[in-house]
Coordinates of C-alpha atoms and ligand atoms in Angstrom, one line a residue:
X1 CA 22.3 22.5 -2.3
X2 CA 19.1 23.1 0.0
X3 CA 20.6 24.3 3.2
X4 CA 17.9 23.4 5.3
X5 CA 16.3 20.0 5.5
X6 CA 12.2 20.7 6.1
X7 CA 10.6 17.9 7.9
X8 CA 7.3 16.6 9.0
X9 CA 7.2 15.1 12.6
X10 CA 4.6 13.5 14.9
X11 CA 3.2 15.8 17.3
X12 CA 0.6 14.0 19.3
X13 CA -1.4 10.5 18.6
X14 CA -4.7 11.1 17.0
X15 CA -7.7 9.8 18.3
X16 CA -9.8 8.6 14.9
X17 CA -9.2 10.5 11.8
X18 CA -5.3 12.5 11.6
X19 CA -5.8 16.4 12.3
X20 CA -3.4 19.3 11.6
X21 CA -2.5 19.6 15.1
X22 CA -1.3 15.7 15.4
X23 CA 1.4 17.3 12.9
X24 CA 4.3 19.6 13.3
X25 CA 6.9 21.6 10.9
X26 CA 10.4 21.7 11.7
X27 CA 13.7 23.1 10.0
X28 CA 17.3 22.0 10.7
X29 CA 20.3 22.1 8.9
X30 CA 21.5 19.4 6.1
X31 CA 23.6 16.7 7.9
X32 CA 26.3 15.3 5.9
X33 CA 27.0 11.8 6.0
X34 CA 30.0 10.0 8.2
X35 CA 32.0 6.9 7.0
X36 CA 29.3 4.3 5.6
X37 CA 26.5 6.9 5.5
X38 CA 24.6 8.5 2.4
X39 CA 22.8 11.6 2.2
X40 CA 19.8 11.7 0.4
X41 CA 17.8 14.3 -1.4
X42 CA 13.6 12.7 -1.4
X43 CA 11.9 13.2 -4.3
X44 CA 8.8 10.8 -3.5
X45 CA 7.4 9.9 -0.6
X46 CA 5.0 7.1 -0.1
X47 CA 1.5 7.8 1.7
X48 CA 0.2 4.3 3.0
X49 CA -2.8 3.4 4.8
X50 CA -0.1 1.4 7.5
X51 CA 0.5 4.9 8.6
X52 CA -2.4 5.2 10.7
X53 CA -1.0 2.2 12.6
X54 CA 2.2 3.5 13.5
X55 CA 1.0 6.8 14.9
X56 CA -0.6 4.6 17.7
X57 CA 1.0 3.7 21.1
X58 CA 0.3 0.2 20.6
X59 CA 2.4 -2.7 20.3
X60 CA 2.8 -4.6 16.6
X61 CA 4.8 -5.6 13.8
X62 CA 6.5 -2.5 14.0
X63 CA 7.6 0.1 16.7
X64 CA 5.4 3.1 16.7
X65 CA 6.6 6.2 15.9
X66 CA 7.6 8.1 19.0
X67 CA 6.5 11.7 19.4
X68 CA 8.5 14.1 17.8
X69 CA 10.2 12.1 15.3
X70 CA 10.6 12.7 11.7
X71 CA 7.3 10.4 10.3
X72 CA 8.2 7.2 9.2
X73 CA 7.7 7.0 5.1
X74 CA 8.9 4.4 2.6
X75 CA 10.7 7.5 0.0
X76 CA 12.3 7.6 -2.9
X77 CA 15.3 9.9 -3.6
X78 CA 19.0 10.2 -5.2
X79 CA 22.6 9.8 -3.2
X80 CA 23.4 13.6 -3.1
X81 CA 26.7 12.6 -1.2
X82 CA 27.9 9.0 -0.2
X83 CA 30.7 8.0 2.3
X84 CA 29.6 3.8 1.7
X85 CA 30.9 1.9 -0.9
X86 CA 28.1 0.1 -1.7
X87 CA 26.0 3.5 -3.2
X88 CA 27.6 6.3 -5.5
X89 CA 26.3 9.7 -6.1
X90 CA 23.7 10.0 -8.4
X91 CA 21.9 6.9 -7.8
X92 CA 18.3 6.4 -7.5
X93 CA 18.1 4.5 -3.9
X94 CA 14.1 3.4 -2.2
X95 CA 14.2 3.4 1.8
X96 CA 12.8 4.4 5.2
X97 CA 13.4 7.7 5.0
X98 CA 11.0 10.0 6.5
X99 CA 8.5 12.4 5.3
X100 CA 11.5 14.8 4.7
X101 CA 13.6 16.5 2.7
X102 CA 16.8 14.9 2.9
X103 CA 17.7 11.7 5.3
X104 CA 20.7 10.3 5.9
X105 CA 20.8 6.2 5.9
X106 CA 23.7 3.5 6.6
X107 CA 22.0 1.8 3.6
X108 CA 20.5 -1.0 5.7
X109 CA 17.2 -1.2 3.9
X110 CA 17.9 0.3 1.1
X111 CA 17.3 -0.9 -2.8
X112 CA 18.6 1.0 -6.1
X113 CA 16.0 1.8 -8.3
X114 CA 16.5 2.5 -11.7
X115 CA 14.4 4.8 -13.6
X116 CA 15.3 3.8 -17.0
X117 CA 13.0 0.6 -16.8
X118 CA 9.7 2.9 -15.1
X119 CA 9.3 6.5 -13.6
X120 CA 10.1 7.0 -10.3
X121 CA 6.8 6.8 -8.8
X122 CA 6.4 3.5 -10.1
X123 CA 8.4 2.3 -7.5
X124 CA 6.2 3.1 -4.7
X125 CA 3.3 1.2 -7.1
X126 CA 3.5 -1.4 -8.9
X127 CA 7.0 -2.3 -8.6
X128 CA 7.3 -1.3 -4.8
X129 CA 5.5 -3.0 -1.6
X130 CA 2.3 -1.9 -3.1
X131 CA 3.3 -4.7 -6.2
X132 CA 4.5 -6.8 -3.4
X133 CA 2.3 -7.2 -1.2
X134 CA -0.1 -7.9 -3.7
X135 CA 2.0 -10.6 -5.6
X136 CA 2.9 -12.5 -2.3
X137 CA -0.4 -12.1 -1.3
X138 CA -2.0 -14.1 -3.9
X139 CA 0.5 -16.3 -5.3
X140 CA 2.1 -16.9 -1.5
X141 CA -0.8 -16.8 0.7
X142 CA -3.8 -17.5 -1.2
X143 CA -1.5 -20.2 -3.1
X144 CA -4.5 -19.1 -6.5
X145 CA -4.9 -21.7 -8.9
X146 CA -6.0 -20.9 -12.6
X147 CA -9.4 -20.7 -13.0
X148 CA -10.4 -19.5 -9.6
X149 CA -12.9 -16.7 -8.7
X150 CA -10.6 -14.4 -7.0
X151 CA -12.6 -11.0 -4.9
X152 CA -10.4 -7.9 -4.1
X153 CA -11.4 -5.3 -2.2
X154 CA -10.3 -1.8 -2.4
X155 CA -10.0 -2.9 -5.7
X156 CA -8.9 0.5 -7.4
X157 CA -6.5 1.3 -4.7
X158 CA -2.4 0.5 -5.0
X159 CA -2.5 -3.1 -4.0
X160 CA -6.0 -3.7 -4.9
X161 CA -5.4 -2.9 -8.3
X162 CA -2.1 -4.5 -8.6
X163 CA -3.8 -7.9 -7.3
X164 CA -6.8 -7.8 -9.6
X165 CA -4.5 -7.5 -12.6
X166 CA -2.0 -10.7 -11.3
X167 CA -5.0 -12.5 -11.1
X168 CA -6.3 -11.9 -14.1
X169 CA -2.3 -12.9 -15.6
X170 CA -3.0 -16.3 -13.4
X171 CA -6.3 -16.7 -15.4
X172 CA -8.5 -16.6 -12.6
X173 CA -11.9 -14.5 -12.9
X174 CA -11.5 -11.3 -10.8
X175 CA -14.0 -9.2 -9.4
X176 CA -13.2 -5.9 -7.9
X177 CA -15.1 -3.4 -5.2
X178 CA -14.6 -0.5 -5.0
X179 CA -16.3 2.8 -4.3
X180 CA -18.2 5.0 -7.0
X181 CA -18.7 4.6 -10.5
X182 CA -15.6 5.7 -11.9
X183 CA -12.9 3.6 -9.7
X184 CA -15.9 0.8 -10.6
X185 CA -15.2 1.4 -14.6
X186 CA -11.5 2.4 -14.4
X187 CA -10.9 -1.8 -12.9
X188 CA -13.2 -3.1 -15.5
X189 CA -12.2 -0.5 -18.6
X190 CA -8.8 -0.1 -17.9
X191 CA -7.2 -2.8 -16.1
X192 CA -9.4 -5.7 -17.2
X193 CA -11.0 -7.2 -13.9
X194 CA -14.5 -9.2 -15.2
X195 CA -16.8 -7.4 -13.4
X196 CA -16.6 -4.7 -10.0
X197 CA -18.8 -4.1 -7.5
X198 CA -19.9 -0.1 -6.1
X199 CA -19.9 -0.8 -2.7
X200 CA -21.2 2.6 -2.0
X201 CA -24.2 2.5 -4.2
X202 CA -25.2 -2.1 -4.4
X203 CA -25.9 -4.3 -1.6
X204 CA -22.2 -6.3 -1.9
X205 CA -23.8 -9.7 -0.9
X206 CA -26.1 -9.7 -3.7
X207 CA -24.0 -8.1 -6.2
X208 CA -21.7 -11.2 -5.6
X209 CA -24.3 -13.6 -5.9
X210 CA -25.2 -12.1 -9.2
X211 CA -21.2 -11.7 -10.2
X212 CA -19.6 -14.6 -8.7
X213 CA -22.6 -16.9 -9.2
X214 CA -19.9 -20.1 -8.3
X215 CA -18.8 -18.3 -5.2
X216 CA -15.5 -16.8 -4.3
X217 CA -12.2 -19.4 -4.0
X218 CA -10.0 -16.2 -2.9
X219 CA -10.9 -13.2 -1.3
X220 CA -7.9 -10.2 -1.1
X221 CA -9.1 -8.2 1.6
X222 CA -7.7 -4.5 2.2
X223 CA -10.9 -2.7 3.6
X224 CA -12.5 -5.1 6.6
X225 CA -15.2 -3.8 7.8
X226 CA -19.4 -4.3 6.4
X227 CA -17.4 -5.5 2.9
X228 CA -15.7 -8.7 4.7
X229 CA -19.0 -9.6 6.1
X230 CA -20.6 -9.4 3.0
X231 CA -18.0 -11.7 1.3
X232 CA -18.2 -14.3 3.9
X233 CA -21.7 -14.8 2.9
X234 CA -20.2 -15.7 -0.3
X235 CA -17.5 -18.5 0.4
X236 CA -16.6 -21.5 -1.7
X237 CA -15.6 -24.2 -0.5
X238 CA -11.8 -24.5 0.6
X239 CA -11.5 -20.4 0.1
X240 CA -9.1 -18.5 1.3
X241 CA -9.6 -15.3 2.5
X242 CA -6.0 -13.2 2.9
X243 CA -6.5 -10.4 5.1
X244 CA -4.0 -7.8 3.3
X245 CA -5.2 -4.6 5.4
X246 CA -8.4 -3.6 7.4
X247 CA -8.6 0.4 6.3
X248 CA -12.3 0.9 7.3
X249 CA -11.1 0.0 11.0
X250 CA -7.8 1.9 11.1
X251 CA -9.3 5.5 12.1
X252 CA -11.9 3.5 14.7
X253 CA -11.4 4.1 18.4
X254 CA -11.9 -0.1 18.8
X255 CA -11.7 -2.3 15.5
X256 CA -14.8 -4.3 14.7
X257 CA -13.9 -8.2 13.6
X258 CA -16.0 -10.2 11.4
X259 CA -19.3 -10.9 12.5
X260 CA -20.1 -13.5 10.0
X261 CA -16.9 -15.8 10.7
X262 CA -18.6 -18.8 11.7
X263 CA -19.1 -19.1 7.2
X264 CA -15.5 -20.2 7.6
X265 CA -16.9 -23.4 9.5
X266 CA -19.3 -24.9 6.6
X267 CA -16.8 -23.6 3.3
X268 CA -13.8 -25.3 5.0
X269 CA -12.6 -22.0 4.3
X270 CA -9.2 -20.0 5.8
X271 CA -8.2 -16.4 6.9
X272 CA -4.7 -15.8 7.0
X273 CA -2.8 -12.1 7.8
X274 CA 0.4 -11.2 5.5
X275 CA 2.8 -8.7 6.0
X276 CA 4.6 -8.0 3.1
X277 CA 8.3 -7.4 5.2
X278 CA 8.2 -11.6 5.6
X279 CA 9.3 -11.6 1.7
X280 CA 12.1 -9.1 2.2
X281 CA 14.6 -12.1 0.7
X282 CA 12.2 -12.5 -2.3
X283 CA 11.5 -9.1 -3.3
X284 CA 14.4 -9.1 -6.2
X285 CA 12.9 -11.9 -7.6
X286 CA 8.8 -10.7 -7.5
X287 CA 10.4 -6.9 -8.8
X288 CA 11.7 -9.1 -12.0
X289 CA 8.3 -10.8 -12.8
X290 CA 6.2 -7.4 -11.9
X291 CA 8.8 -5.5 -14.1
X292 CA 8.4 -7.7 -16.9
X293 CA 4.7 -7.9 -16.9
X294 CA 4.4 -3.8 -17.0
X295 CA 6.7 -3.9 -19.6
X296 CA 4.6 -6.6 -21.8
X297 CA 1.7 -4.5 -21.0
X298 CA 0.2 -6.8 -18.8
X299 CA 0.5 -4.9 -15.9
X300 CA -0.7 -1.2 -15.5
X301 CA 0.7 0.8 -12.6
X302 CA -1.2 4.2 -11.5
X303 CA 0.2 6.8 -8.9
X304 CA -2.0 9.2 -7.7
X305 CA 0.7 12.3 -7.3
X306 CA -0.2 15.3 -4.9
X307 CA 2.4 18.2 -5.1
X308 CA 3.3 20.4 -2.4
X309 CA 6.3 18.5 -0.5
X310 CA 6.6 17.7 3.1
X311 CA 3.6 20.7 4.7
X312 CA 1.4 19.0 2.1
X313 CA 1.8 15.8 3.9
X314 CA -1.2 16.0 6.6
X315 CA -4.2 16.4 4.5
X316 CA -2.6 14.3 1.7
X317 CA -2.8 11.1 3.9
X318 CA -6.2 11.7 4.7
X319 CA -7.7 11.2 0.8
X320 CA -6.8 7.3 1.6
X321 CA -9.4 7.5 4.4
X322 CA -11.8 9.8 1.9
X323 CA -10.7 7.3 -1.1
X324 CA -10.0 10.2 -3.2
X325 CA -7.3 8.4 -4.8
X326 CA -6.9 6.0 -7.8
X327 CA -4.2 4.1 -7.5
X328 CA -1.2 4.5 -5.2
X329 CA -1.0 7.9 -3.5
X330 CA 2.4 9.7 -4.0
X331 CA 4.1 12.9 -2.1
X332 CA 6.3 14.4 -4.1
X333 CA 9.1 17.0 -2.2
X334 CA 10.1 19.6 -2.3
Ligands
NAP401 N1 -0.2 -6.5 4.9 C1 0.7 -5.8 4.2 O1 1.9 -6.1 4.2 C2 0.3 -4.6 3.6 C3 1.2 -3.8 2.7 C4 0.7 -2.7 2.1 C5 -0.7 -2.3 2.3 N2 -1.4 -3.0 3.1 C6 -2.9 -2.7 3.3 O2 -3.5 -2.7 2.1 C7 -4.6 -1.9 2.1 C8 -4.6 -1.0 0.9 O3 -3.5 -0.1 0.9 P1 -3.1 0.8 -0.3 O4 -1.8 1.4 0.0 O5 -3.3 0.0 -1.5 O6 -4.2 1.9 -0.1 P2 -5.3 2.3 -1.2 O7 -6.2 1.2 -1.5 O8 -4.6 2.9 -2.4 O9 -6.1 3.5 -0.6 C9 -7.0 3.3 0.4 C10 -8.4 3.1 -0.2 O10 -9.2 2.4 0.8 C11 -10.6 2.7 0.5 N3 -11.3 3.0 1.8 C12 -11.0 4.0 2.6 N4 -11.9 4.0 3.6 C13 -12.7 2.9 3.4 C14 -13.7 2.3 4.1 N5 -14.2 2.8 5.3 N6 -14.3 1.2 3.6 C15 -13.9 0.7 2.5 N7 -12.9 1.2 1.8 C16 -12.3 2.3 2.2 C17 -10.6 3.9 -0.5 O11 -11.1 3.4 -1.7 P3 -12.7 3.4 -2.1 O12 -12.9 4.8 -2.8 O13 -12.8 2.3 -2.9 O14 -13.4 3.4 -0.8 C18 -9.2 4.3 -0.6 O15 -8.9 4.8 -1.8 C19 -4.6 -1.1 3.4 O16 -5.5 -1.7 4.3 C20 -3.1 -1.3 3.8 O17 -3.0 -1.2 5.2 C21 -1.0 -4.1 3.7

């Protein structure tokens, strides 16, 4: 076994955009685990967009993460030694466990995975939050109806993509934005959204109006920003507009709401934030249906895998922010 346990810990709070020197390497010795404890041994960690967020000193859903400690990650790994009865060497486990090499957990938290039903990676996509977050998002918040115009944004990212897909299973019409051509053809080609919008390269407002002629019932919201604003131009009547994420916001010294929010007055329209954690009892049950649509086919899942374990950690995060990724962006470790 690994003697040493390499790790990835917060240094300082970054003002805008993550640098190198927010960051800092450290070694220490392989802990073994005490009665109820397991040791793991990471083999994927998750890179999310939330991330940002916790590096602030600022109060929200969750506690930031103090200086100097191990970065909080969502991981997967295998129990490389276990003193709990509930987990037995050899099993793939999902948790909190760090952007590190090896953690050790009292298995609060804590979900088997099993990679004979999808790879590993998968479990950080489709049939991890990134799944979740979309399914409760839309079938939970949004409460989508067959039939409806549905409007995701960061449409070829993890969640985006995952919620453009359940609504087209629900048999709504989906339309997707995303930036560049490719992420653009890769929703439309690939996963079978009706139609995507380059917000890069078209005016969103009137590409909707073109696209979404009957205006937009739902709108799945992971970016914020110029794209909201353009969407609530574009409201039906009685839409609901779920605000998932705000990722054009999360590197800005002060976040810039919605200028155009007085289009919720005249559509009768809602906006409502989610945080997938709120579903933590109904995750089992949201897995299942996710599970079964990947394996029908229904559902595609797409990681975005960088190599280079725990160093490779700092510039890997930042391709959310440069939306180099398709799909949902993966560390793997060592
Ligand atoms: N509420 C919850 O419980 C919950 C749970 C999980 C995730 N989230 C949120 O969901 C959103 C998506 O997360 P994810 O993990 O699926 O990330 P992701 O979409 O896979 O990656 C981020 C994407 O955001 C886009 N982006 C980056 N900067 C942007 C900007 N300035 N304007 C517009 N788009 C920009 C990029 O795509 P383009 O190339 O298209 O620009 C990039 O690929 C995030 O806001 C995240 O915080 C919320």
């Amino acid at each position: 076994m690994n003697p040493t346990n390499h790790q990835l810990r917060l240094a300082a709070r970054p003002s805008g955009l993550p640098e190198p020197s927010d960051w800092e390497l450290t070694s220490e010795p392989v802990p073994q685990p005490h009665a109820n404890q397991i040791l793991v041994e990471v083999s994927h960690v998750s890179i999310d967009p939330a991330m940002r967020g916790w590096m602030n000193d600022l109060p929200s859903y969750i506690a930031p993460v103090q200086l100097g400690d191990v970065m909080r990650a969502g991981a997967i790994g295998r129990v490389i030694a276990s003193e709990h009865p509930g987990f037995a060497v050899g099993e793939h486990v999902f948790g909190l466990f760090g952007v590190q090499e090896f953690a050790i957990s009292d298995g609060s938290g804590v979900t088997k995975v099993d990679p004979s039903i999808a790879p590993l990676p998968t479990y950080l996509g489709a049939l991890g939050w990134t799944g979740l977050t979309a399914y409760f998002g839309l079938l939970e918040v949004a409460r989508l109806g067959a039939g409806e115009t549905v409007v995701v944004s960061g449409a070829a990212g993890a969640v985006g993509s995952v919620a453009g897909q359940i609504a087209k299973i629900k048999g709504c019409h989906a339309i997707g934005i995303a930036g560049g051509a490719a992420k653009c053809r890769w929703i439309v080609e690939e996963l079978g959204f009706d139609a995507a919008v380059d917000y890069k390269a078209e005016n969103v407002r009137a590409a909707l109006r073109e696209r979404a002629p009957d205006r937009v019932d739902v709108f799945f919201d992971n970016v914020g920003g110029d794209v909201l604003d353009a969407v609530l131009t574009r409201l039906a009547r009685g839409a609901r507009i779920v605000i998932c994420g705000g990722i054009s916001q999360y590197n800005a010294r002060q976040a810039r709401g919605p200028a155009n929010y007085l289009a919720l007055i005249a559509a009768r329209a809602s906006m409502t934030g989610m945080l997938v954690f709120d579903y933590a009892d109904r995750y089992a049950e949201a897995t299942a249906e996710l599970a079964g649509w990947l394996r029908e086919g229904r559902l595609v899942s797409r990681e975005y895998v960088v190599e280079g374990g725990v160093s490779a950690f700092p510039e890997a995060l930042l391709k959310l922010f440069t939306g180099e990724n398709i799909g949902k962006l993966v560390l793997t470790v060592p």
